[in-house]
């Protein structure tokens, strides 16, 4: 499944597929635009199947309800509802229009990479671990962005080949970039979610 979203300030394309043999994906994503920000979140429930789906959807339900909060507080609230579940790894991005800053909070192996219009690439350092209700410390990074900044967030179902880096150009749009990645990607025995965004203004 590929979904395209025009959120005015940001164009987003998302690809998601379940692990072979499963009827559901243990990954979940959520995007929202308000007058002040765009938020994107990708979660991967540990393992696969229904229990993984239940965990990732529990995290997304918190973010859908409380997305006006800062990303660190959202992480804490997600953690609270995940007690007794498989747990999740998760990345949350929040692009603030007025400050021109992206808040990035992560735990676990949901990878995020930024491509600046200059061609420079930046990959925030992820935090080890996962959310399952146990006490955690979260670190938020604040990253400046500008028009034509591109970002990709993906679960570990995508085996990222360095050749993909050349796809992420300020001259391309997310639907074409994600299409090229999907055409080139190798089969993975895991749920896979890929979210590509590009800042328009």
PDB file of N, CA and C in Angstrom, residues 1-5 12-20 22-31 41-45 52-53 56-57 60 64 89 110 153-158 178-179 181-182 185 188 190-196:
ATOM      1  N   UNK A   1       0.828  -1.182   0.000  1.00  0.00           N
ATOM      2  CA  UNK A   1       0.000   0.000   0.000  1.00  0.00           C
ATOM      3  C   UNK A   1       0.873   1.245   0.000  1.00  0.00           C
ATOM      4  N   UNK A   2       0.585   2.185  -0.897  1.00  0.00           N
ATOM      5  CA  UNK A   2       1.250   3.488  -0.896  1.00  0.00           C
ATOM      6  C   UNK A   2       0.170   4.554  -0.753  1.00  0.00           C
ATOM      7  N   UNK A   3       0.397   5.487   0.166  1.00  0.00           N
ATOM      8  CA  UNK A   3      -0.550   6.572   0.424  1.00  0.00           C
ATOM      9  C   UNK A   3       0.192   7.892   0.267  1.00  0.00           C
ATOM     10  N   UNK A   4      -0.464   8.851  -0.399  1.00  0.00           N
ATOM     11  CA  UNK A   4       0.133  10.181  -0.591  1.00  0.00           C
ATOM     12  C   UNK A   4      -0.694  11.225   0.146  1.00  0.00           C
ATOM     13  N   UNK A   5      -0.008  12.144   0.828  1.00  0.00           N
ATOM     14  CA  UNK A   5      -0.689  13.189   1.591  1.00  0.00           C
ATOM     15  C   UNK A   5      -0.084  14.550   1.265  1.00  0.00           C
ATOM     16  N   UNK A  12       3.888  14.219   1.847  1.00  0.00           N
ATOM     17  CA  UNK A  12       4.287  12.956   2.472  1.00  0.00           C
ATOM     18  C   UNK A  12       3.772  11.788   1.654  1.00  0.00           C
ATOM     19  N   UNK A  13       4.609  10.769   1.508  1.00  0.00           N
ATOM     20  CA  UNK A  13       4.188   9.500   0.914  1.00  0.00           C
ATOM     21  C   UNK A  13       4.598   8.378   1.863  1.00  0.00           C
ATOM     22  N   UNK A  14       3.688   7.404   2.037  1.00  0.00           N
ATOM     23  CA  UNK A  14       3.929   6.296   2.964  1.00  0.00           C
ATOM     24  C   UNK A  14       3.699   4.970   2.254  1.00  0.00           C
ATOM     25  N   UNK A  15       4.626   4.042   2.452  1.00  0.00           N
ATOM     26  CA  UNK A  15       4.487   2.666   1.960  1.00  0.00           C
ATOM     27  C   UNK A  15       4.433   1.747   3.161  1.00  0.00           C
ATOM     28  N   UNK A  16       3.477   0.816   3.138  1.00  0.00           N
ATOM     29  CA  UNK A  16       3.398  -0.152   4.238  1.00  0.00           C
ATOM     30  C   UNK A  16       2.990  -1.516   3.706  1.00  0.00           C
ATOM     31  N   UNK A  17       3.648  -2.551   4.205  1.00  0.00           N
ATOM     32  CA  UNK A  17       3.309  -3.919   3.837  1.00  0.00           C
ATOM     33  C   UNK A  17       3.552  -4.822   5.052  1.00  0.00           C
ATOM     34  N   UNK A  18       2.677  -5.814   5.222  1.00  0.00           N
ATOM     35  CA  UNK A  18       2.825  -6.761   6.332  1.00  0.00           C
ATOM     36  C   UNK A  18       3.826  -7.848   5.969  1.00  0.00           C
ATOM     37  N   UNK A  19       4.376  -8.468   7.009  1.00  0.00           N
ATOM     38  CA  UNK A  19       5.250  -9.620   6.822  1.00  0.00           C
ATOM     39  C   UNK A  19       4.509 -10.696   6.037  1.00  0.00           C
ATOM     40  N   UNK A  20       5.218 -11.372   5.144  1.00  0.00           N
ATOM     41  CA  UNK A  20       4.599 -12.412   4.331  1.00  0.00           C
ATOM     42  C   UNK A  20       3.912 -13.445   5.217  1.00  0.00           C
ATOM     43  N   UNK A  22       1.222 -12.882   7.006  1.00  0.00           N
ATOM     44  CA  UNK A  22       0.410 -12.239   8.043  1.00  0.00           C
ATOM     45  C   UNK A  22      -0.692 -11.390   7.415  1.00  0.00           C
ATOM     46  N   UNK A  23      -1.846 -11.379   8.047  1.00  0.00           N
ATOM     47  CA  UNK A  23      -2.959 -10.571   7.523  1.00  0.00           C
ATOM     48  C   UNK A  23      -2.867  -9.113   7.980  1.00  0.00           C
ATOM     49  N   UNK A  24      -2.050  -8.844   8.998  1.00  0.00           N
ATOM     50  CA  UNK A  24      -1.946  -7.483   9.516  1.00  0.00           C
ATOM     51  C   UNK A  24      -0.488  -7.113   9.718  1.00  0.00           C
ATOM     52  N   UNK A  25      -0.232  -5.808   9.765  1.00  0.00           N
ATOM     53  CA  UNK A  25       1.108  -5.306  10.013  1.00  0.00           C
ATOM     54  C   UNK A  25       1.261  -4.939  11.479  1.00  0.00           C
ATOM     55  N   UNK A  26       2.408  -5.251  12.048  1.00  0.00           N
ATOM     56  CA  UNK A  26       2.733  -4.831  13.404  1.00  0.00           C
ATOM     57  C   UNK A  26       3.262  -3.410  13.463  1.00  0.00           C
ATOM     58  N   UNK A  27       3.429  -2.767  12.294  1.00  0.00           N
ATOM     59  CA  UNK A  27       3.831  -1.364  12.228  1.00  0.00           C
ATOM     60  C   UNK A  27       2.586  -0.475  12.206  1.00  0.00           C
ATOM     61  N   UNK A  28       2.752   0.762  12.632  1.00  0.00           N
ATOM     62  CA  UNK A  28       1.678   1.750  12.526  1.00  0.00           C
ATOM     63  C   UNK A  28       2.307   3.120  12.296  1.00  0.00           C
ATOM     64  N   UNK A  29       1.554   4.005  11.644  1.00  0.00           N
ATOM     65  CA  UNK A  29       2.036   5.371  11.429  1.00  0.00           C
ATOM     66  C   UNK A  29       0.883   6.341  11.615  1.00  0.00           C
ATOM     67  N   UNK A  30       1.243   7.600  11.839  1.00  0.00           N
ATOM     68  CA  UNK A  30       0.234   8.651  11.969  1.00  0.00           C
ATOM     69  C   UNK A  30       0.856   9.962  11.524  1.00  0.00           C
ATOM     70  N   UNK A  31       0.088  10.750  10.779  1.00  0.00           N
ATOM     71  CA  UNK A  31       0.513  12.099  10.394  1.00  0.00           C
ATOM     72  C   UNK A  31      -0.646  13.055  10.646  1.00  0.00           C
ATOM     73  N   UNK A  41       4.682  10.151  12.898  1.00  0.00           N
ATOM     74  CA  UNK A  41       5.135   9.128  13.835  1.00  0.00           C
ATOM     75  C   UNK A  41       5.083   7.763  13.163  1.00  0.00           C
ATOM     76  N   UNK A  42       6.095   6.947  13.411  1.00  0.00           N
ATOM     77  CA  UNK A  42       6.130   5.561  12.935  1.00  0.00           C
ATOM     78  C   UNK A  42       6.504   4.681  14.119  1.00  0.00           C
ATOM     79  N   UNK A  43       5.711   3.622  14.345  1.00  0.00           N
ATOM     80  CA  UNK A  43       5.979   2.674  15.421  1.00  0.00           C
ATOM     81  C   UNK A  43       6.031   1.265  14.864  1.00  0.00           C
ATOM     82  N   UNK A  44       6.833   0.429  15.496  1.00  0.00           N
ATOM     83  CA  UNK A  44       6.972  -0.980  15.116  1.00  0.00           C
ATOM     84  C   UNK A  44       6.764  -1.805  16.384  1.00  0.00           C
ATOM     85  N   UNK A  45       5.634  -2.542  16.434  1.00  0.00           N
ATOM     86  CA  UNK A  45       5.398  -3.432  17.555  1.00  0.00           C
ATOM     87  C   UNK A  45       6.385  -4.580  17.527  1.00  0.00           C
ATOM     88  N   UNK A  52       1.670  -7.486  18.011  1.00  0.00           N
ATOM     89  CA  UNK A  52       2.513  -6.356  17.599  1.00  0.00           C
ATOM     90  C   UNK A  52       1.641  -5.212  17.098  1.00  0.00           C
ATOM     91  N   UNK A  53       0.611  -5.535  16.316  1.00  0.00           N
ATOM     92  CA  UNK A  53      -0.320  -4.513  15.830  1.00  0.00           C
ATOM     93  C   UNK A  53      -1.017  -3.801  16.989  1.00  0.00           C
ATOM     94  N   UNK A  56       1.469  -1.284  18.606  1.00  0.00           N
ATOM     95  CA  UNK A  56       1.759  -0.085  17.803  1.00  0.00           C
ATOM     96  C   UNK A  56       0.519   0.802  17.678  1.00  0.00           C
ATOM     97  N   UNK A  57      -0.658   0.200  17.580  1.00  0.00           N
ATOM     98  CA  UNK A  57      -1.881   1.002  17.485  1.00  0.00           C
ATOM     99  C   UNK A  57      -2.208   1.692  18.810  1.00  0.00           C
ATOM    100  N   UNK A  60      -0.145   4.806  18.714  1.00  0.00           N
ATOM    101  CA  UNK A  60      -0.697   5.792  17.783  1.00  0.00           C
ATOM    102  C   UNK A  60      -1.970   6.433  18.334  1.00  0.00           C
ATOM    103  N   UNK A  64      -2.583  10.404  18.351  1.00  0.00           N
ATOM    104  CA  UNK A  64      -3.766  11.004  17.710  1.00  0.00           C
ATOM    105  C   UNK A  64      -4.506  11.915  18.676  1.00  0.00           C
ATOM    106  N   UNK A  89       9.052   0.031  19.274  1.00  0.00           N
ATOM    107  CA  UNK A  89      10.061   1.046  18.991  1.00  0.00           C
ATOM    108  C   UNK A  89       9.343   2.135  18.189  1.00  0.00           C
ATOM    109  N   UNK A 110      13.772   2.497  14.696  1.00  0.00           N
ATOM    110  CA  UNK A 110      13.070   3.188  13.603  1.00  0.00           C
ATOM    111  C   UNK A 110      14.037   4.260  13.109  1.00  0.00           C
ATOM    112  N   UNK A 153      11.646   8.154   7.233  1.00  0.00           N
ATOM    113  CA  UNK A 153      11.530   7.379   8.475  1.00  0.00           C
ATOM    114  C   UNK A 153      11.137   5.969   8.057  1.00  0.00           C
ATOM    115  N   UNK A 154      11.829   4.960   8.580  1.00  0.00           N
ATOM    116  CA  UNK A 154      11.467   3.602   8.154  1.00  0.00           C
ATOM    117  C   UNK A 154      11.736   2.576   9.258  1.00  0.00           C
ATOM    118  N   UNK A 155      10.894   1.548   9.268  1.00  0.00           N
ATOM    119  CA  UNK A 155      11.056   0.445  10.214  1.00  0.00           C
ATOM    120  C   UNK A 155      12.105  -0.522   9.680  1.00  0.00           C
ATOM    121  N   UNK A 156      12.476  -1.500  10.508  1.00  0.00           N
ATOM    122  CA  UNK A 156      13.607  -2.351  10.136  1.00  0.00           C
ATOM    123  C   UNK A 156      13.262  -3.395   9.071  1.00  0.00           C
ATOM    124  N   UNK A 157      12.031  -3.370   8.578  1.00  0.00           N
ATOM    125  CA  UNK A 157      11.704  -4.211   7.433  1.00  0.00           C
ATOM    126  C   UNK A 157      12.374  -3.749   6.152  1.00  0.00           C
ATOM    127  N   UNK A 158      12.782  -2.461   6.102  1.00  0.00           N
ATOM    128  CA  UNK A 158      13.532  -1.952   4.947  1.00  0.00           C
ATOM    129  C   UNK A 158      15.022  -2.190   5.180  1.00  0.00           C
ATOM    130  N   UNK A 178       9.602   7.594  -3.090  1.00  0.00           N
ATOM    131  CA  UNK A 178       9.209   6.353  -2.419  1.00  0.00           C
ATOM    132  C   UNK A 178       8.960   5.246  -3.446  1.00  0.00           C
ATOM    133  N   UNK A 179       8.462   5.633  -4.624  1.00  0.00           N
ATOM    134  CA  UNK A 179       8.267   4.644  -5.681  1.00  0.00           C
ATOM    135  C   UNK A 179       9.574   4.007  -6.114  1.00  0.00           C
ATOM    136  N   UNK A 181      12.336   3.740  -4.249  1.00  0.00           N
ATOM    137  CA  UNK A 181      12.822   2.874  -3.170  1.00  0.00           C
ATOM    138  C   UNK A 181      12.094   1.537  -3.200  1.00  0.00           C
ATOM    139  N   UNK A 182      10.769   1.576  -3.338  1.00  0.00           N
ATOM    140  CA  UNK A 182       9.977   0.340  -3.348  1.00  0.00           C
ATOM    141  C   UNK A 182      10.364  -0.536  -4.533  1.00  0.00           C
ATOM    142  N   UNK A 185      13.842  -2.070  -3.492  1.00  0.00           N
ATOM    143  CA  UNK A 185      14.052  -2.718  -2.196  1.00  0.00           C
ATOM    144  C   UNK A 185      14.045  -4.238  -2.310  1.00  0.00           C
ATOM    145  N   UNK A 188      11.999  -8.603   2.454  1.00  0.00           N
ATOM    146  CA  UNK A 188      12.344  -8.714   3.868  1.00  0.00           C
ATOM    147  C   UNK A 188      11.272  -9.539   4.560  1.00  0.00           C
ATOM    148  N   UNK A 190       9.689  -9.302   7.220  1.00  0.00           N
ATOM    149  CA  UNK A 190       9.274  -8.466   8.345  1.00  0.00           C
ATOM    150  C   UNK A 190       8.241  -7.461   7.848  1.00  0.00           C
ATOM    151  N   UNK A 191       7.454  -6.914   8.786  1.00  0.00           N
ATOM    152  CA  UNK A 191       6.604  -5.778   8.457  1.00  0.00           C
ATOM    153  C   UNK A 191       7.500  -4.621   8.018  1.00  0.00           C
ATOM    154  N   UNK A 192       7.019  -3.837   7.061  1.00  0.00           N
ATOM    155  CA  UNK A 192       7.819  -2.719   6.544  1.00  0.00           C
ATOM    156  C   UNK A 192       6.962  -1.471   6.422  1.00  0.00           C
ATOM    157  N   UNK A 193       7.455  -0.368   6.964  1.00  0.00           N
ATOM    158  CA  UNK A 193       6.822   0.940   6.785  1.00  0.00           C
ATOM    159  C   UNK A 193       7.900   1.945   6.400  1.00  0.00           C
ATOM    160  N   UNK A 194       7.631   2.715   5.347  1.00  0.00           N
ATOM    161  CA  UNK A 194       8.549   3.760   4.877  1.00  0.00           C
ATOM    162  C   UNK A 194       7.738   5.044   4.730  1.00  0.00           C
ATOM    163  N   UNK A 195       8.204   6.122   5.346  1.00  0.00           N
ATOM    164  CA  UNK A 195       7.543   7.433   5.232  1.00  0.00           C
ATOM    165  C   UNK A 195       8.557   8.425   4.695  1.00  0.00           C
ATOM    166  N   UNK A 196       8.230   9.063   3.580  1.00  0.00           N
ATOM    167  CA  UNK A 196       9.100  10.072   2.977  1.00  0.00           C
ATOM    168  C   UNK A 196       8.355  11.406   2.961  1.00  0.00           C
TER     169      UNK A 196
END
